Short mmCIF file of C-alpha atoms in Angstrom, two decimals:
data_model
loop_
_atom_site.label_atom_id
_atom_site.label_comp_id
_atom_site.label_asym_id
_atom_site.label_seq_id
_atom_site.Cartn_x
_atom_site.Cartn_y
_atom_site.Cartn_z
CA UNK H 1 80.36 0.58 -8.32
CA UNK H 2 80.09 2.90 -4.97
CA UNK H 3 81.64 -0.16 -2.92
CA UNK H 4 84.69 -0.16 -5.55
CA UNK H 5 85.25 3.59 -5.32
CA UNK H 6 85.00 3.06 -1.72
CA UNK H 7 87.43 0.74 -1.48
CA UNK H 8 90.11 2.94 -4.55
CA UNK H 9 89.20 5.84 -2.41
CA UNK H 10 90.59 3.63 1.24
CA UNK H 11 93.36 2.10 -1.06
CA UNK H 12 94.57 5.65 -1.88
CA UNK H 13 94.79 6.92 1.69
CA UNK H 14 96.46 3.66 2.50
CA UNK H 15 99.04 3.87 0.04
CA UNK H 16 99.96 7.27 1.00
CA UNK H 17 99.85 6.75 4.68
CA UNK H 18 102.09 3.60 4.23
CA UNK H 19 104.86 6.31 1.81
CA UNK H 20 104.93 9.07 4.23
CA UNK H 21 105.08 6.50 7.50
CA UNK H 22 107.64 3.87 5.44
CA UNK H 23 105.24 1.17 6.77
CA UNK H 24 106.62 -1.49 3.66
CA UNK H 25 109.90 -0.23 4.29
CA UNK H 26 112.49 -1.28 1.21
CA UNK H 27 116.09 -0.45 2.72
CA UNK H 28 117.63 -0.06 6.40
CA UNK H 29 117.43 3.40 6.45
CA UNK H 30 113.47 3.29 5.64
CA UNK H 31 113.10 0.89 8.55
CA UNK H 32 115.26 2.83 11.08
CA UNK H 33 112.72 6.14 9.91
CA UNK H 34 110.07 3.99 10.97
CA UNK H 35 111.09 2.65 14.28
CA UNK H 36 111.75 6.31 14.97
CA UNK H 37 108.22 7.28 13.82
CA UNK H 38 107.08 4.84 15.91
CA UNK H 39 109.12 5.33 19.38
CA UNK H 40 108.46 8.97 18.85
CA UNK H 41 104.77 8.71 19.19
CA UNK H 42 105.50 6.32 22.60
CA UNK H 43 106.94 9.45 23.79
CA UNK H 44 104.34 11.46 23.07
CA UNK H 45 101.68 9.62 25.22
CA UNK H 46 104.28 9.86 27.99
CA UNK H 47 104.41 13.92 27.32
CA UNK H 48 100.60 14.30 27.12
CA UNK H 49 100.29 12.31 30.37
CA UNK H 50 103.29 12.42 33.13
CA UNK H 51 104.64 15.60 31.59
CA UNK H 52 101.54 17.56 31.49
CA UNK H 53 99.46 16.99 34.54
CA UNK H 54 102.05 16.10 37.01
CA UNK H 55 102.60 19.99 37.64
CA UNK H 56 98.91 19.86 37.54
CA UNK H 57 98.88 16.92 40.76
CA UNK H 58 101.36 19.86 42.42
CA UNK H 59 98.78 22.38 42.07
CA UNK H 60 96.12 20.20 43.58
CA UNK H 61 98.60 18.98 46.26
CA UNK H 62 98.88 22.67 47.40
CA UNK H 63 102.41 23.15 46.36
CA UNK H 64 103.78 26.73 45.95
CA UNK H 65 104.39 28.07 42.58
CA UNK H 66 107.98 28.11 43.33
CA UNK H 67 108.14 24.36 44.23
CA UNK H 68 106.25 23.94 40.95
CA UNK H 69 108.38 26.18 39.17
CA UNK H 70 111.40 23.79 40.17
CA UNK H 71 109.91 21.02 38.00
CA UNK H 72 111.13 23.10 35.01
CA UNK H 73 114.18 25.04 35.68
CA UNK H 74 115.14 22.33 38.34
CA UNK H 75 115.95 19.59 35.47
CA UNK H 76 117.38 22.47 32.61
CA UNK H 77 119.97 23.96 35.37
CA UNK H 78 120.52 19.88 36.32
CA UNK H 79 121.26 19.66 32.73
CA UNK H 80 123.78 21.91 32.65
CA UNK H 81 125.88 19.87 35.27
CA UNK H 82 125.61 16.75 34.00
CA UNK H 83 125.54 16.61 30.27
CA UNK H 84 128.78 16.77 30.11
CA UNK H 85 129.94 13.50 32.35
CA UNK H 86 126.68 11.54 30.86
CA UNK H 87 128.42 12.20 27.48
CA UNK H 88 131.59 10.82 28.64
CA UNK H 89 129.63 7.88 29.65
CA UNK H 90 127.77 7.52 26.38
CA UNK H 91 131.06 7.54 24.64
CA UNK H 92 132.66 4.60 26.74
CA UNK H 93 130.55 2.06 24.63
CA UNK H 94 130.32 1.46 21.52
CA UNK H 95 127.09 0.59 20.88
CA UNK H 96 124.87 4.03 20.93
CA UNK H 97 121.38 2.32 20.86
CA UNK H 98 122.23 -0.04 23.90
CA UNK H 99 123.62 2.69 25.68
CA UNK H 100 120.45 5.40 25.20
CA UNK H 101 117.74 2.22 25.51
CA UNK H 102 119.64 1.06 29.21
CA UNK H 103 119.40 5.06 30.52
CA UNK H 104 116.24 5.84 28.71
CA UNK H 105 114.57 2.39 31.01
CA UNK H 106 116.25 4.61 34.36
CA UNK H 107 114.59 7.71 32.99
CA UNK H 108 110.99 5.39 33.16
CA UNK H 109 111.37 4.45 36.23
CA UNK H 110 111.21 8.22 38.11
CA UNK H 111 107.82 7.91 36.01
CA UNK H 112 106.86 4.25 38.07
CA UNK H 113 108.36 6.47 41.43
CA UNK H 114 106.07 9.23 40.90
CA UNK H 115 103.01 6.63 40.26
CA UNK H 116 103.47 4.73 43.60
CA UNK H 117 105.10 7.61 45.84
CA UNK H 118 101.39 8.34 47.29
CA UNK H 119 101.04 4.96 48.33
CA UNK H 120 104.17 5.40 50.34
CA UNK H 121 104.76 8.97 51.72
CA UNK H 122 102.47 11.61 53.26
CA UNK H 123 100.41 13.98 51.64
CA UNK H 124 102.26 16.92 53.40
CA UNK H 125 105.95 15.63 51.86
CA UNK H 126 104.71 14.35 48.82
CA UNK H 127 105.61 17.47 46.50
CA UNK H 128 109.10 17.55 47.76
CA UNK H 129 109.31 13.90 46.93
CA UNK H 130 107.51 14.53 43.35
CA UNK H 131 110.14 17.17 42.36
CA UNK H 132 112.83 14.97 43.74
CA UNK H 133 112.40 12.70 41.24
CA UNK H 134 111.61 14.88 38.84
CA UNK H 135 115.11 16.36 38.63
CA UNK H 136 116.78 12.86 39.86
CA UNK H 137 115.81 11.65 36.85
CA UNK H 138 118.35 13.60 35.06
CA UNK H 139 121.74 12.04 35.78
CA UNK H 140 120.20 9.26 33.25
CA UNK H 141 118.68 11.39 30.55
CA UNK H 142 121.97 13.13 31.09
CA UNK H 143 123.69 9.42 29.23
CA UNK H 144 120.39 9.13 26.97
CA UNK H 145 120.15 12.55 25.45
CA UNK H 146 123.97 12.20 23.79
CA UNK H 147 123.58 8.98 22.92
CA UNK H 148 119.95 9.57 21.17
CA UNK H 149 121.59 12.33 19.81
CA UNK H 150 124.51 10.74 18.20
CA UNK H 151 121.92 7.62 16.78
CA UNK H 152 119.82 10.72 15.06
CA UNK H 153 122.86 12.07 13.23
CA UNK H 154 123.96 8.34 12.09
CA UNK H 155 120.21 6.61 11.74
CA UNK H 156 118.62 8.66 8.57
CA UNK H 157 120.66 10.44 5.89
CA UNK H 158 121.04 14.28 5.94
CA UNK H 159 119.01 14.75 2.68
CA UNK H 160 116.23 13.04 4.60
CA UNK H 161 116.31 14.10 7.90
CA UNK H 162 114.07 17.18 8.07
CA UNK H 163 110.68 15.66 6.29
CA UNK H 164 111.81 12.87 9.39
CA UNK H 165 112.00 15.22 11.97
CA UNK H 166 108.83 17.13 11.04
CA UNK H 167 106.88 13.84 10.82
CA UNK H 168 108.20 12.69 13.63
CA UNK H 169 107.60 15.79 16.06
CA UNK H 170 103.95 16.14 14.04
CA UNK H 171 103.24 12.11 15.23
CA UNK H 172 104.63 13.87 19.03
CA UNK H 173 102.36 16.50 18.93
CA UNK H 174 98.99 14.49 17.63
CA UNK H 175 99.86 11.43 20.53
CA UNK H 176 100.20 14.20 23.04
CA UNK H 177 96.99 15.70 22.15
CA UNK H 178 95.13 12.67 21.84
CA UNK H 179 96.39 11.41 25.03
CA UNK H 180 95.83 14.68 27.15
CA UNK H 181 92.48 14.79 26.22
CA UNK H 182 91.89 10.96 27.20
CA UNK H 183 93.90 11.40 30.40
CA UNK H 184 91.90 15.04 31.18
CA UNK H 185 88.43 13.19 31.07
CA UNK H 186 90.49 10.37 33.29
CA UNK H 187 91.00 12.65 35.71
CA UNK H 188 87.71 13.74 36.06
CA UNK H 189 86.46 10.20 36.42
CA UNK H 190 88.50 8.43 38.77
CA UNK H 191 88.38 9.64 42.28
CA UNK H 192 91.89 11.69 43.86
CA UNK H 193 94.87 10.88 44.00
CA UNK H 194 93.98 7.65 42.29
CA UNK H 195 93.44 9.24 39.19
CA UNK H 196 97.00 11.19 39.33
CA UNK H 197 98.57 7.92 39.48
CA UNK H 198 96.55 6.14 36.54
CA UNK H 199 97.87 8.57 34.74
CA UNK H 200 101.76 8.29 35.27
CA UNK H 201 101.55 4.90 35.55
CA UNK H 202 99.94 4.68 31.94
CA UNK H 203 103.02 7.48 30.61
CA UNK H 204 105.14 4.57 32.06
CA UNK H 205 103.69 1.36 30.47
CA UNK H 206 103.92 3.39 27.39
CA UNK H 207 107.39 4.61 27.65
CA UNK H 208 108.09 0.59 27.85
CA UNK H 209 107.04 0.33 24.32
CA UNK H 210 109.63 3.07 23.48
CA UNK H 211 113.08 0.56 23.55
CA UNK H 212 111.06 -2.02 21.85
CA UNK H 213 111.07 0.18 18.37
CA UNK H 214 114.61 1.75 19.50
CA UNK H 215 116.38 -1.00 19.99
CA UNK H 216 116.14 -2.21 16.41
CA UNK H 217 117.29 0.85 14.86
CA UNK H 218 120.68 -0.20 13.05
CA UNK H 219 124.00 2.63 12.96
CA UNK H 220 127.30 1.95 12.50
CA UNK H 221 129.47 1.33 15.60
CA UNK H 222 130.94 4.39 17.27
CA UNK H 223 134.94 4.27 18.59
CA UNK H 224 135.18 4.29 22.64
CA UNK H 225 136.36 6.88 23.72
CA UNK H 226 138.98 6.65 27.26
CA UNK H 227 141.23 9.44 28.43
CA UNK H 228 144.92 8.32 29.77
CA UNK H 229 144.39 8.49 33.67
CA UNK H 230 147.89 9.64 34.34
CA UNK H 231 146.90 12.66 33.05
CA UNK H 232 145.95 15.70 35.35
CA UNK H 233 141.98 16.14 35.78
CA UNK H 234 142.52 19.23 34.29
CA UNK H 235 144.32 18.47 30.87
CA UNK H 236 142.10 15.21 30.34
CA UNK H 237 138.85 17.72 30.57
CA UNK H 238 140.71 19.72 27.85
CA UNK H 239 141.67 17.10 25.69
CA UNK H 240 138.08 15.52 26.35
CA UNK H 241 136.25 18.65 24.89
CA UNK H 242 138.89 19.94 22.47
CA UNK H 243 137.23 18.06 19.29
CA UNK H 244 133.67 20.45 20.07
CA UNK H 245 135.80 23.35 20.76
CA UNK H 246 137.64 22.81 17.77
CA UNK H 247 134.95 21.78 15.19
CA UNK H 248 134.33 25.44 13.60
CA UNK H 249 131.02 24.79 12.45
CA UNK H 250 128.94 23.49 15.13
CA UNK H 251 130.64 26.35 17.69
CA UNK H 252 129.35 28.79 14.96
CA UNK H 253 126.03 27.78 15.59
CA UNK H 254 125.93 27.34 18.73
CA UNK H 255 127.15 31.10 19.00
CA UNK H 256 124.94 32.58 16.26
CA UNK H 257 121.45 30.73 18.09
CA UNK H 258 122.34 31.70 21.95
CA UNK H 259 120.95 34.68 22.04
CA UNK H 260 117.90 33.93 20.04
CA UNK H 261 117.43 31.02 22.29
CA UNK H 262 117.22 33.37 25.19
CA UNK H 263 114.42 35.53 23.37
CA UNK H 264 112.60 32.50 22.12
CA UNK H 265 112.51 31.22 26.09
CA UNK H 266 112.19 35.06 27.26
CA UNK H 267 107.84 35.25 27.12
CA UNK H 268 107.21 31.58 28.33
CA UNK H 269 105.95 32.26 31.55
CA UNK H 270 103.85 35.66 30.85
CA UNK H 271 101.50 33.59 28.44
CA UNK H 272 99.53 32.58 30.86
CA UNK H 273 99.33 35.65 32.91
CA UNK H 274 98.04 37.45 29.75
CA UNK H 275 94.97 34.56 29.40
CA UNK H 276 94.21 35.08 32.42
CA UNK H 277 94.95 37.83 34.73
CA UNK H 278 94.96 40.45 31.35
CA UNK H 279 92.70 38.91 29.13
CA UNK H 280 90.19 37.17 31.59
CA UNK H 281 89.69 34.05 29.28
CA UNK H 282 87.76 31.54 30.41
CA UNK H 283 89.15 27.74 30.76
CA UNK H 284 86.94 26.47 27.90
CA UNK H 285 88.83 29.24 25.65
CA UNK H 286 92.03 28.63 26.80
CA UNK H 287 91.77 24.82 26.09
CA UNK H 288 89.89 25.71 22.21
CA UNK H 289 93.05 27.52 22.29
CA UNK H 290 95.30 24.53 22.88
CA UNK H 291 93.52 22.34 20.30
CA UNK H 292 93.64 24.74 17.49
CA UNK H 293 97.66 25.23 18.29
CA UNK H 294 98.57 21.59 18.76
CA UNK H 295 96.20 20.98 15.41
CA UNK H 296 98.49 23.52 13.25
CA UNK H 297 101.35 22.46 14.95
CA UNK H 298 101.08 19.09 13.31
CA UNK H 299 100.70 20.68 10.27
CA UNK H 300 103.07 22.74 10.67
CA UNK H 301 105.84 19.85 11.04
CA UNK H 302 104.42 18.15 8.14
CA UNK H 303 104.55 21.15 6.05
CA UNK H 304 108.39 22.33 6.85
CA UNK H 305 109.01 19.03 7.26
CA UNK H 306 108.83 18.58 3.61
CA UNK H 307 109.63 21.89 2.03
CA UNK H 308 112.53 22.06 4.37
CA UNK H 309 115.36 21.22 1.64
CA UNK H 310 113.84 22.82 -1.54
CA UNK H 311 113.33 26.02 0.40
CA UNK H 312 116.76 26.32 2.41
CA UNK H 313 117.01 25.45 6.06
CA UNK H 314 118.31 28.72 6.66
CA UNK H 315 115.62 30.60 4.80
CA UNK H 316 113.16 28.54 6.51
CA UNK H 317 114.31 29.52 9.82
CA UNK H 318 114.60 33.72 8.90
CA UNK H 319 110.62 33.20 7.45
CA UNK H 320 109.53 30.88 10.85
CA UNK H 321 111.84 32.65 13.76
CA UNK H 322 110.48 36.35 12.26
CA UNK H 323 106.42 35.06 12.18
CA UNK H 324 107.43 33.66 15.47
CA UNK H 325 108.02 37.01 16.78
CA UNK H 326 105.27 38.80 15.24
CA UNK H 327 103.21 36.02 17.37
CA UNK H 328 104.59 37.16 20.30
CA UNK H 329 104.11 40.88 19.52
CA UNK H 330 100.42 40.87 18.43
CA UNK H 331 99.82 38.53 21.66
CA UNK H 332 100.94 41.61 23.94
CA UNK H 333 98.49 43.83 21.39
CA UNK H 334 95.32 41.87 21.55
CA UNK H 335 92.73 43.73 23.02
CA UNK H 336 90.34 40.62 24.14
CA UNK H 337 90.62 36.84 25.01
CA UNK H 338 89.29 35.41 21.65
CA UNK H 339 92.46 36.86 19.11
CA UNK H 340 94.03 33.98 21.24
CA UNK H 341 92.16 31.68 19.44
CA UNK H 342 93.62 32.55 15.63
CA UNK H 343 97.13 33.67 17.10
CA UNK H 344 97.50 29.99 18.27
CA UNK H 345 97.32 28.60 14.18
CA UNK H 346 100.35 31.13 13.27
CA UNK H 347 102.04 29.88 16.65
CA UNK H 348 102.05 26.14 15.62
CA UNK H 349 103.00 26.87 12.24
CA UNK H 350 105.96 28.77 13.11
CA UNK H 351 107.23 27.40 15.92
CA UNK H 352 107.08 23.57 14.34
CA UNK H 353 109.48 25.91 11.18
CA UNK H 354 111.94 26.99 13.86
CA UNK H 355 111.84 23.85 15.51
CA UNK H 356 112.53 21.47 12.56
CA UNK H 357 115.07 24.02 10.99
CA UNK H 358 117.21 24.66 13.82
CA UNK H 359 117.64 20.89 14.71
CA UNK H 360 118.56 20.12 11.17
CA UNK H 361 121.10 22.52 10.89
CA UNK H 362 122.34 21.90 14.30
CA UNK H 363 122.66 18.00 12.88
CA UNK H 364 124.37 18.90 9.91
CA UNK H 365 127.14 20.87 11.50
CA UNK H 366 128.16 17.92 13.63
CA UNK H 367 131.76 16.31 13.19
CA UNK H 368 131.79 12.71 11.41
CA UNK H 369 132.62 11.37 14.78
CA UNK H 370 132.37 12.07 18.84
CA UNK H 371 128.53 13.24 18.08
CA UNK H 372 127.47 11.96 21.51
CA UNK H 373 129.91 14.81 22.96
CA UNK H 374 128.99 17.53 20.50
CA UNK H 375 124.89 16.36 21.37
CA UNK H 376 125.69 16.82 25.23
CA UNK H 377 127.09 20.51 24.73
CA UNK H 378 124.50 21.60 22.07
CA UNK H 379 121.83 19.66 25.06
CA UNK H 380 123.55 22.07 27.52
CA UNK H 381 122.86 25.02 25.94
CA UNK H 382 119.41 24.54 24.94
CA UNK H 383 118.52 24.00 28.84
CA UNK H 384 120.80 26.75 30.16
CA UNK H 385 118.90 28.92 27.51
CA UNK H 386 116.09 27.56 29.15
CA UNK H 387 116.74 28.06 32.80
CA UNK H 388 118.10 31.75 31.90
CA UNK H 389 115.24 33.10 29.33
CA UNK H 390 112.32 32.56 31.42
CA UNK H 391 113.99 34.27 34.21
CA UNK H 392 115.04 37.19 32.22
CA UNK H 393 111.21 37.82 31.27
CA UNK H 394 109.76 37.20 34.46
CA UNK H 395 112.49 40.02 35.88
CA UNK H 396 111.56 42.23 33.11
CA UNK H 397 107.94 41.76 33.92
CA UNK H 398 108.07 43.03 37.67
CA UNK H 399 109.67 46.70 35.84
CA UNK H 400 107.42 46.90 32.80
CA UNK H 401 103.96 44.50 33.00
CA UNK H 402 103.57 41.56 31.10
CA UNK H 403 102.42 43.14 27.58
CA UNK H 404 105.16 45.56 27.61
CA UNK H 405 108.05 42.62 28.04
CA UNK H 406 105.85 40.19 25.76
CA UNK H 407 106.23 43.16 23.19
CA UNK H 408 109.76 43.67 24.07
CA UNK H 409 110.19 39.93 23.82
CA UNK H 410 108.70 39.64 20.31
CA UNK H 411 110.99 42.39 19.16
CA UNK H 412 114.21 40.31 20.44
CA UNK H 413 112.81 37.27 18.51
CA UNK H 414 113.34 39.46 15.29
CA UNK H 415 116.13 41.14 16.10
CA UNK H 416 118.07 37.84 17.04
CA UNK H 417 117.31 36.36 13.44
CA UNK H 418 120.60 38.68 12.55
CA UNK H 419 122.61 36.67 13.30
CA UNK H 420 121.66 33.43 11.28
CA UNK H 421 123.52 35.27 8.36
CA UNK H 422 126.28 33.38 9.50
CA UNK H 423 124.81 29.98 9.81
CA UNK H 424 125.31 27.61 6.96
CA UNK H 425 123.50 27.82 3.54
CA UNK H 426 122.16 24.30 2.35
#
């Protein structure tokens, strides 16, 4: 009798693990949500490993903060340049899922460069070389981004696309938390620089299984898109861009989350001058602290993931931006290292709201066609935000201290949530 529960009781979680991962998938858009659960994970080992500790192998290579600082706003101002030809790349074929699985296998290779480049150059240039790469890599994710982009929009139907999108990003967050903690204990195992390069050659074998699941996701095919060459440079840009310029919707968006965008990037870099140099928290509290965020951020995408339609994407994003920024607020009030600890749940299940919500919407306000070229300029943004915001707080900082612009920061969060009146009701 206990070995038949047993076995109900395993049945049950199987059945329900099988519905929410569409592993007995019963049309094509099932099976195109699973390949994407599936190559979305593959990218998560690649973020908990390459992505996380190779500013880490900077550190421990003696590189200046400023060099290491250059692995971050290096790529987002790179961004800015070249989204806008990748797109124009992306749009020259028209098959979407060839053209972001040839770019994303250039993207993997900068992750096989950085593996071998100690083998190869000297210890004294090997930073240099390291962020080289790092923002080289670009000009391809530059094609990829659009064209993964466009396959989003096209591969799972609006009505399903947030629960998607939170499972998805949840499946992200629990691969790059498994996989940082495997790679961390790695690293304290395998003798330097050895271990530095286990670990971005494991992101890239990994990122290898990525265009396996990819490449069998099935969209329509897209129209190539050429621009006469007689014309002047000039005119062909403007005709080239017109249908984004044009499209009311998405430019309405795109307007109404700028400047929230710039607040939401704004505190990144005090957070870490708070744990420490404020708070005094010790490593071991900092890293609890990183568990119990990743833990409700994974919950969190499940969660908003699913309650994303009946509650309003809009609504959803007033309720998760404004928690957001009470996060931020109460993080420049806390009078000791361990409020980090509960702050970090109503982090993870805000920020997976905001996240999910403004990627839907952003989705839905794309035209019927050219979505590679509206993905590149909605991509541009989002890094220039990126570049700019950090910048802004760390400016703000040298005048006022880092609680003062965290509180300041907060405040912005809140105050920028005005302007999502205008965003589209679901």
């Amino acid at each position: 009798m206990t070995t038949l529960s047993l076995r109900e009781g395993v049945g049950r979680v199987w059945l329900a693990l099988s519905n929410a991962l569409k592993l007995r998938p019963q049309n094509q858009e099932e099976r195109n949500m699973q390949l994407l659960y599936f190559n979305t994970t593959m990218v998560g080992v690649a973020s908990g490993g390459i992505v996380a500790f190779l500013p880490v192998f900077l550190a421990r290579l003696g590189a200046s903060p400023t060099l290491i600082s250059w692995l971050t706003s290096g790529p987002s101002l790179a961004a800015v340049l070249f989204l806008l030809p990748g797109a124009l790349v992306a749009e020259r074929s028209s098959d979407l899922v060839k053209v972001r699985i040839k770019w994303v296998t250039v993207v993997l290779m900068a992750y096989l460069a950085c593996a071998i480049a100690p083998f190869f150059v000297a210890v004294e240039q090997l930073p240099y070389v390291l962020v080289g790469i790092w923002v080289a890599k670009v000009l391809a994710e530059a094609v990829a981004i659009p064209a993964w982009t466009a396959v989003m929009s096209m591969a799972v139907s609006a009505q399903n696309r947030a629960r998607v999108n939170g499972t998805r990003w949840a499946l992200m967050s629990l691969a790059m938390a498994l996989s940082s903690a495997f790679f961390g204990w790695m690293l304290d195992h395998v003798s330097f620089p050895i271990n530095y390069q286990l670990v971005f050659f494991i992101s890239f074998i990994f990122g290898l299984i990525d265009p396996l699941f990819f490449r069998r996701i099935v969209v329509d095919s897209t129209p190539v898109v050429r621009s006469p060459s007689s014309l002047p440079l000039r005119e062909r840009v403007a005709n080239y861009i017109k249908p984004v310029m044009t499209h009311k919707p998405f430019m309405v968006y795109q307007a109404v989350t700028f400047l929230y965008r710039i607040a939401l990037y704004l505190p990144i870099p005090l957070y870490t001058l708070l744990w420490v140099n404020e708070l005094e928290a010790a490593d071991t509290l900092i890293g609890l602290r990183g568990t119990l965020g990743s833990l409700a951020l994974v919950v969190g995408y499940l969660f908003w993931g699913r309650v994303a339609n009946r509650f309003g994407h809009r609504r959803m994003l007033y309720i998760c931006a404004a928690g957001l920024g009470v996060y931020v607020m109460l993080s420049s009030l806390i009078p000791s290292a361990w409020w980090i600890l509960p702050l970090a749940v109503l982090w993870g299940a805000t920020i997976a709201g905001v996240d999910v919500a403004l990627f839907d919407i952003m989705l839905g306000t794309l035209s019927a066609e050219r979505q590679a070229l509206f993905g590149a300029f909605w991509s541009m943004e989002a890094n220039f935000c990126m570049f700019l915001g950090p910048l802004i707080g760390a400016a703000l900082m040298s005048i006022w201290g880092v609680r003062t612009t965290m509180l300041v920061g907060g405040i912005a969060q809140i105050v920028t949530t005005a302007f999502f009146l205008w965003l589209p009701r679901d």
